[in-house]
XYZ file of C-alpha atoms in Angstrom:
124
model
C 122.319 64.315 250.177
C 119.945 60.760 248.765
C 116.272 61.538 250.088
C 117.365 57.402 251.856
C 120.227 59.256 253.007
C 118.792 60.469 256.118
C 117.114 57.290 257.349
C 117.383 53.952 258.104
C 116.197 50.975 255.797
C 115.499 54.421 253.152
C 112.672 55.529 255.191
C 111.463 58.907 255.062
C 110.603 61.239 257.914
C 108.719 63.199 257.031
C 106.590 60.037 256.022
C 106.295 58.565 259.727
C 104.128 59.290 261.643
C 105.632 59.279 264.983
C 104.682 56.851 267.365
C 104.673 59.911 270.425
C 102.288 62.148 268.341
C 99.835 58.947 267.787
C 99.637 58.628 271.535
C 99.232 62.204 271.843
C 95.910 62.116 270.203
C 94.045 59.168 270.760
C 95.117 59.545 274.677
C 93.043 63.523 273.853
C 90.364 61.955 272.602
C 89.618 59.500 275.631
C 89.792 62.092 277.513
C 86.954 63.860 275.849
C 84.463 60.417 276.857
C 86.264 61.577 280.629
C 85.566 65.218 281.118
C 82.158 65.402 283.008
C 79.209 67.542 279.785
C 78.881 70.997 281.154
C 74.724 71.728 281.766
C 73.111 74.523 280.092
C 71.502 77.034 282.442
C 71.904 78.441 285.124
C 72.068 77.339 289.108
C 72.919 78.406 292.084
C 74.182 76.667 294.598
C 71.612 74.203 296.860
C 72.598 77.155 300.300
C 70.487 80.201 298.091
C 66.648 80.021 297.379
C 65.987 79.886 293.424
C 66.279 83.906 291.605
C 63.083 84.922 291.294
C 64.260 86.283 287.924
C 66.741 84.905 284.954
C 68.929 86.572 282.122
C 66.914 88.231 279.484
C 63.807 88.431 281.842
C 62.206 91.454 281.382
C 60.858 93.560 284.566
C 59.549 96.605 286.004
C 60.761 98.201 288.407
C 58.700 100.756 291.061
C 60.635 103.053 292.142
C 60.905 107.177 293.675
C 62.629 109.513 293.560
C 63.697 112.026 296.614
C 60.978 114.432 295.605
C 58.440 111.532 296.313
C 57.142 111.050 292.828
C 57.061 107.914 291.871
C 58.174 106.137 288.306
C 57.729 102.886 286.112
C 61.014 101.478 284.113
C 61.647 98.614 282.506
C 64.483 96.886 281.838
C 65.988 93.416 280.705
C 67.637 90.554 283.686
C 71.387 90.745 282.088
C 73.353 89.769 284.923
C 72.500 87.923 288.525
C 74.151 87.399 292.097
C 74.102 87.088 295.599
C 74.011 90.932 296.910
C 75.561 88.714 300.968
C 74.470 92.551 302.821
C 70.947 91.763 301.626
C 71.215 88.387 301.125
C 68.766 88.183 298.405
C 69.896 88.118 294.419
C 70.631 91.418 292.824
C 69.803 91.801 289.437
C 72.442 94.366 286.418
C 69.452 95.258 284.724
C 69.944 97.031 280.964
C 67.027 99.586 280.823
C 64.819 100.473 277.959
C 61.643 102.211 278.785
C 59.554 103.653 281.430
C 58.643 107.716 282.632
C 61.865 109.486 282.540
C 62.188 111.385 278.423
C 63.111 108.889 275.706
C 67.106 110.042 275.516
C 67.427 108.099 278.696
C 66.802 105.046 277.682
C 68.688 102.611 276.042
C 70.469 102.852 279.138
C 72.735 100.187 281.497
C 73.530 102.162 284.789
C 75.769 99.354 286.512
C 73.644 99.602 289.408
C 72.914 96.647 291.554
C 69.024 96.085 292.546
C 67.436 93.901 294.249
C 64.865 91.948 293.724
C 62.278 93.410 296.412
C 59.976 96.148 293.390
C 61.400 94.422 290.221
C 57.585 92.518 288.612
C 58.338 90.187 285.526
C 56.693 92.033 282.624
C 55.894 91.607 278.899
C 56.584 95.086 277.731
C 59.781 95.729 275.811
C-alpha cells in the first residue's frame, strides 16, 4: 500500500500534528501561569505561635538523668511539629555531640523534644 493511500489528499498521518494534542499543550502551558507559586520556607498556621527553632538550627539540650546527673547534648533540628497536649512546638533532633561517650554520637532517637530546655547554639 502506498504512503498516500492511508490519508486523504495524499498526506501522511505521521507528519500531521493532531489538533487535540496542540490544544492540550497550550492549555497545560497556560495553566502554569494560574497555579499559585509555592513559598519557600515554613509558615505555621496563624493559630499557633511562631516556633523558636527552624530546621537546620544547631541546638543544645540540658537534661537530668534518673541519678540526678546533669548533661548537655548538642544537635541539629531535623523536624518541627505542634504538640497538642503540651501546647508547644516539639522538635526532632539529630544529636551530634555531648557529654556521653563519643561512641554514642551521632544519635537520632526519633523522640520529640519539647522546646522547654532547648537553646540555640553555634556548637557543632
